[in-house]
mmCIF file of C-alpha atoms in Angstrom:
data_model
loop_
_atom_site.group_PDB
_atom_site.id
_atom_site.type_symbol
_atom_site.label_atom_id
_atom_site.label_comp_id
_atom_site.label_asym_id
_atom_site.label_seq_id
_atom_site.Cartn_x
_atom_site.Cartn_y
_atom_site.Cartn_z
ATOM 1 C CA UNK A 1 -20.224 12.995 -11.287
ATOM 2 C CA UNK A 2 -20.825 12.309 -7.458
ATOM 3 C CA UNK A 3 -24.062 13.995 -6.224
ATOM 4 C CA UNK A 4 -24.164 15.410 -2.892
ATOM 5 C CA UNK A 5 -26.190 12.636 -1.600
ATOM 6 C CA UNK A 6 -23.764 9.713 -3.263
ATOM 7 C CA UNK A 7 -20.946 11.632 -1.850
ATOM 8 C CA UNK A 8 -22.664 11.703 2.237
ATOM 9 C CA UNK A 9 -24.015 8.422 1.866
ATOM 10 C CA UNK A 10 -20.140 7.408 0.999
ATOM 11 C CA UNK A 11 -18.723 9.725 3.744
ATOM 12 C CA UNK A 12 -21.548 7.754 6.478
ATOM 13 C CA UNK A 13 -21.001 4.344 5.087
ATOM 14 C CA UNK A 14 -25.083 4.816 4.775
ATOM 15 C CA UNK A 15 -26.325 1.028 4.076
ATOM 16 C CA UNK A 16 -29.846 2.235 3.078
ATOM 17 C CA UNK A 17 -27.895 2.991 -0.620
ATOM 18 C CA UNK A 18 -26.383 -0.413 -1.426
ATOM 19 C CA UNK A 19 -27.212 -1.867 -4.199
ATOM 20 C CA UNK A 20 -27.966 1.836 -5.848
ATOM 21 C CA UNK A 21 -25.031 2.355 -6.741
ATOM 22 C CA UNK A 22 -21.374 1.740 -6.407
ATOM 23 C CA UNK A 23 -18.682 3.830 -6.154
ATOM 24 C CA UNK A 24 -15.063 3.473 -7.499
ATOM 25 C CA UNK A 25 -11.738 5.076 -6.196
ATOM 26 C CA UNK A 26 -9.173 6.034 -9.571
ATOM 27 C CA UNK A 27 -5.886 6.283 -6.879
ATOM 28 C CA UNK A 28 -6.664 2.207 -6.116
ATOM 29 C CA UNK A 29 -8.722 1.013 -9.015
ATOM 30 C CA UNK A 30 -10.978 -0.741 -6.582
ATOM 31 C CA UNK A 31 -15.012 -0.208 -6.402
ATOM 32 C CA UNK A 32 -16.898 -0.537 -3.214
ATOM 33 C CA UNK A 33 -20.709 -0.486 -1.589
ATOM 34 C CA UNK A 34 -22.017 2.830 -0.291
ATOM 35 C CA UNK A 35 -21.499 0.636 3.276
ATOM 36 C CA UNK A 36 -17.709 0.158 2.688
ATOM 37 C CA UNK A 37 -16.064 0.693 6.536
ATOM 38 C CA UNK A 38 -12.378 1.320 4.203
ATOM 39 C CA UNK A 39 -11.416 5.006 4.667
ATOM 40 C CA UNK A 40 -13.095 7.541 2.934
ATOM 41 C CA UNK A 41 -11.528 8.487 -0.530
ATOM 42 C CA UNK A 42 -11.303 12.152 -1.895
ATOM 43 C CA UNK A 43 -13.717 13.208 -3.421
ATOM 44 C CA UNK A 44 -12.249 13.903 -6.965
ATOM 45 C CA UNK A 45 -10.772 10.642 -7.215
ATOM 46 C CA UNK A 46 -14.624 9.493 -6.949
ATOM 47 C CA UNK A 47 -16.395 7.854 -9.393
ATOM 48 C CA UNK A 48 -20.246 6.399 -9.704
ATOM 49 C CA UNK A 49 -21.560 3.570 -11.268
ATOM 50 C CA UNK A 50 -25.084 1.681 -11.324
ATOM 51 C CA UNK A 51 -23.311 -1.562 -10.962
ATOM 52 C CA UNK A 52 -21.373 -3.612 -10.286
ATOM 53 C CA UNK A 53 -20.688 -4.820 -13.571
ATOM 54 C CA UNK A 54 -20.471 -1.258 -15.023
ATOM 55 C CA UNK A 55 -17.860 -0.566 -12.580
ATOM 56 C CA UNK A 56 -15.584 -4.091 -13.662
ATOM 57 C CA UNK A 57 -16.022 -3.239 -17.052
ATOM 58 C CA UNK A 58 -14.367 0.224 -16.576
ATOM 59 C CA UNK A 59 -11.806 -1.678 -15.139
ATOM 60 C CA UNK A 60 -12.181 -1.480 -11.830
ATOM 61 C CA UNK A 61 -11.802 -4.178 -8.939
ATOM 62 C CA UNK A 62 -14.011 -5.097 -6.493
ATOM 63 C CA UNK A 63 -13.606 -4.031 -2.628
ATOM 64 C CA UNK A 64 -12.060 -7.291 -0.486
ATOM 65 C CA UNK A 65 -13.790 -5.504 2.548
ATOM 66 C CA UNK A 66 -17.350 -5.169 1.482
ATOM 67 C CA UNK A 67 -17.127 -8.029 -1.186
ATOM 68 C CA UNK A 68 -18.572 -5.217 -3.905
ATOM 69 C CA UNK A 69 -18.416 -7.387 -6.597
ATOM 70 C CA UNK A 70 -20.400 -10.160 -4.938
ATOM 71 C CA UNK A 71 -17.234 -12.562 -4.808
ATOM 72 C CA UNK A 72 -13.967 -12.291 -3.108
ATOM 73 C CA UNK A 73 -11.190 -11.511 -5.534
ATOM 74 C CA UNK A 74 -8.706 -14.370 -5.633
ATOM 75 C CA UNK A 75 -5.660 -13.836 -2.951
ATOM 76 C CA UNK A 76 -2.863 -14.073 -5.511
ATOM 77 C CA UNK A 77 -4.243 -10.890 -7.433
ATOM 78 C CA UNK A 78 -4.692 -9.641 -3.585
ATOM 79 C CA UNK A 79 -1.621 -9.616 -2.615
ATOM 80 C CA UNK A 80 -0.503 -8.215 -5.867
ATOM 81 C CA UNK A 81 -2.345 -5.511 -5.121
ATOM 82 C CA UNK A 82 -0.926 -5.290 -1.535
ATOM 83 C CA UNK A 83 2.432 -5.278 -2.647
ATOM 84 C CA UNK A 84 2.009 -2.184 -5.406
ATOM 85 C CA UNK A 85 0.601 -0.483 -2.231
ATOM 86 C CA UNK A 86 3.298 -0.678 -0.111
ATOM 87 C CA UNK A 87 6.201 0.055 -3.326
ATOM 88 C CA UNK A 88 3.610 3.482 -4.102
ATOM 89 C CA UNK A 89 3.906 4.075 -0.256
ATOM 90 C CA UNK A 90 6.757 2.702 1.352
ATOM 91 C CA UNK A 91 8.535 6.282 2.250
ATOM 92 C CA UNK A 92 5.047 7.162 4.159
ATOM 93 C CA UNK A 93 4.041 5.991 7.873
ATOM 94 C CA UNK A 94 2.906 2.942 6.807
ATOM 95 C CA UNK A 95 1.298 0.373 9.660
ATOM 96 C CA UNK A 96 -0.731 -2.897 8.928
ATOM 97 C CA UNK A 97 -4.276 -0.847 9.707
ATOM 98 C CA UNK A 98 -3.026 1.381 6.835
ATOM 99 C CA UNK A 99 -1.874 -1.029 4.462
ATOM 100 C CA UNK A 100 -5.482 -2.768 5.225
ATOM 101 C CA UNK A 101 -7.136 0.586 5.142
ATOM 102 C CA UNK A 102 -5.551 1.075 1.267
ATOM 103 C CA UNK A 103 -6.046 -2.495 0.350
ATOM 104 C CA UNK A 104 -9.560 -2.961 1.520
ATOM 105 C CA UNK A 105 -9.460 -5.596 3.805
ATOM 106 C CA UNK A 106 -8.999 -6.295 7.392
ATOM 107 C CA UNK A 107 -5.506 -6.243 8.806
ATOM 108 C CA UNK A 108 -5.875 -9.971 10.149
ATOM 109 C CA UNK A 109 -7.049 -11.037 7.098
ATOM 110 C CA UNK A 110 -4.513 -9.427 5.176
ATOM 111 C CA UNK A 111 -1.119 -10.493 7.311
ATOM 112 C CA UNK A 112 -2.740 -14.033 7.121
ATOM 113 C CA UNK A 113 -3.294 -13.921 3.606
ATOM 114 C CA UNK A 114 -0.061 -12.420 2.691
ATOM 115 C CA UNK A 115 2.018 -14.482 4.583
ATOM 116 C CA UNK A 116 0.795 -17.399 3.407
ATOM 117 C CA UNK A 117 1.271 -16.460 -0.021
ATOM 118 C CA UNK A 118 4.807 -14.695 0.521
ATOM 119 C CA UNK A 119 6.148 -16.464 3.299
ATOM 120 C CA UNK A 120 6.482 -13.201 5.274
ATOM 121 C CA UNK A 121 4.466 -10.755 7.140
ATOM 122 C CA UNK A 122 3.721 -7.229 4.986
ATOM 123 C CA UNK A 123 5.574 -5.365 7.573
ATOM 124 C CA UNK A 124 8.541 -7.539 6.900
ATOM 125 C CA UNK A 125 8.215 -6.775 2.914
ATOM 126 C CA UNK A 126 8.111 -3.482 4.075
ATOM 127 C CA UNK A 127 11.042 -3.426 5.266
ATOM 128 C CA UNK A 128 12.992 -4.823 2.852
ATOM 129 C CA UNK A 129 11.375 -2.457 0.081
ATOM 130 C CA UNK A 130 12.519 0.320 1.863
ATOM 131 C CA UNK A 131 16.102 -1.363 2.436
ATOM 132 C CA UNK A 132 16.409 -2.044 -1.106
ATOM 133 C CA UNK A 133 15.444 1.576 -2.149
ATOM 134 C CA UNK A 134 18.196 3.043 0.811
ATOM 135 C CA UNK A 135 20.734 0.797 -0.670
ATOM 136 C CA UNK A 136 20.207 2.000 -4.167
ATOM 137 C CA UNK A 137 20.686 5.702 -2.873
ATOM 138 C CA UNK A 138 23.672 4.904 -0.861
ATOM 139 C CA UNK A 139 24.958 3.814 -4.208
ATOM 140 C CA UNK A 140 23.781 6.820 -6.487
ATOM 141 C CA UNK A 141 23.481 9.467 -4.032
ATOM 142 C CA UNK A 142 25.800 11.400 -1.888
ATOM 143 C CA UNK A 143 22.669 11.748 0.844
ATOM 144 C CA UNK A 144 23.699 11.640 4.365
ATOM 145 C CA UNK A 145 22.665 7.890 5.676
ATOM 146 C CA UNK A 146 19.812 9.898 7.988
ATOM 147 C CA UNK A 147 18.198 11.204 5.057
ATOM 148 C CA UNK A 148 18.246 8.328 3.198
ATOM 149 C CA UNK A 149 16.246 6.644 6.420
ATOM 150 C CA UNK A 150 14.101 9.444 6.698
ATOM 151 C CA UNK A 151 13.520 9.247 2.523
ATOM 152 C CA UNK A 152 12.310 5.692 2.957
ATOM 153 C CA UNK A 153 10.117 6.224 5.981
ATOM 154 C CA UNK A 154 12.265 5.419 8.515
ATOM 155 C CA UNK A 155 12.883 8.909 10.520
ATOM 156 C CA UNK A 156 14.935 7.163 13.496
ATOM 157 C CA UNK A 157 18.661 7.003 12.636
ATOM 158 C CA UNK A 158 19.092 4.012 15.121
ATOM 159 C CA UNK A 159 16.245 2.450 13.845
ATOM 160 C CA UNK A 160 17.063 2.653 10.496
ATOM 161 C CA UNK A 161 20.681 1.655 11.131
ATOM 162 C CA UNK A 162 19.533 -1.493 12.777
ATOM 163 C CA UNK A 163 17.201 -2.265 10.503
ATOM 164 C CA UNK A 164 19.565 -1.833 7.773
ATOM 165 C CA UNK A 165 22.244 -4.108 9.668
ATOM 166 C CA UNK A 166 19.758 -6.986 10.377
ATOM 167 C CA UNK A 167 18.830 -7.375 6.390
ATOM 168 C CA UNK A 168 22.125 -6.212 5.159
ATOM 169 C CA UNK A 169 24.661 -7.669 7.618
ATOM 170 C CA UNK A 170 26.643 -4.447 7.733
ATOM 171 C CA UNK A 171 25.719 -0.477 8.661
ATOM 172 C CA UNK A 172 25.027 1.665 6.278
ATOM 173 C CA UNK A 173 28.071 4.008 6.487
ATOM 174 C CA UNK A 174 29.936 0.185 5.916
ATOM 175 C CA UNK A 175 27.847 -0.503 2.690
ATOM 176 C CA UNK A 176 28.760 2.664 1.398
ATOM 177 C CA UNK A 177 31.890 2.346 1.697
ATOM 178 C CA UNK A 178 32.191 -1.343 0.271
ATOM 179 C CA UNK A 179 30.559 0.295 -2.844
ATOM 180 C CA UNK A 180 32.389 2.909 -3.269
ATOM 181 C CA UNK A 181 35.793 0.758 -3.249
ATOM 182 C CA UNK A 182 34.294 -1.713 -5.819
ATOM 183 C CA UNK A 183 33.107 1.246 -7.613
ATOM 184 C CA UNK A 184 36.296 2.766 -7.732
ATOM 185 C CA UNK A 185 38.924 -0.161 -7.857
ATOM 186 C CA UNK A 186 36.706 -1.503 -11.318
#
């Protein structure tokens, strides 16, 4: 249970508490200082510990932002984490502050660190998350092709069309199509 003064010293990123406590988020399974600058959780998904340790062995991670758990955790399991993020959120406005902001990092550290490991930038594995899910629901759905864009977070038609050509190498209305007459000449 998070006592009113836990819960403001989280909500002011109050320093003066560190090393108190900890505090640990259920939505992203990560545990952070009192001083953590990542955005403030709600409440209910709020959880206390004494410890670090405590925290780990409830199966938490620690914060990449304010190093909770006294180390950084190894960029591998990072991006891991990074890309669960983005396949949880992909239909929302999602920007490299906000995937940073839900990670716990900094969004230069982050599109360094991911790119390195993936060979592309988040926002490009964005991208192609959210063309993969429109293509499945061109396929399975009879949606019209704007509200399969808006469905995975991409609310301008042209936009989405474009995007869709550049990864795809044909419109959406085209893929369709293509489907349907393999579906229906098998």
């Amino acid at each position: 249970m998070v006592t009113e003064e836990q819960w403001r010293a989280i909500c002011e990123n109050d320093a003066r508490y560190d090393g108190k406590f900890f505090y640990a988020v259920s939505s992203t399974r990560i545990f952070c200082r009192p001083s953590c600058k990542s955005r403030v959780p709600r409440r209910e998904n709020v959880s206390v510990f004494r410890n670090a340790e405590d925290a780990m062995a409830a199966g938490y991670r620690p914060c990449k932002r304010c190093k909770s758990g006294g180390a950084r955790m190894p960029d591998v399991e990072w991006v891991a984490q990074i890309e669960a993020f983005v396949l949880e959120h992909y239909a929302e406005h999602l920007t490299l502050d906000r995937i940073a902001d839900g990670c716990h990092g900094s969004a230069y550290h982050l599109h360094r660190v991911f790119k390195a490991q993936k060979g592309m930038t988040p926002l490009d594995f964005v991208h192609q998350v959210r063309i993969r899910r429109a293509c499945v629901l061109l396929e399975m759905t009879g949606m019209s092709v704007m509200d399969i864009g808006v469905a995975v977070g991409i609310s301008n038609a042209a936009q989405f069309a474009t995007l869709f050509r550049k990864l795809e190498g044909v419109t959406p209305s085209v893929y369709r199509k293509r489907r349907m007459v393999g579906i229906d000449g098998e």
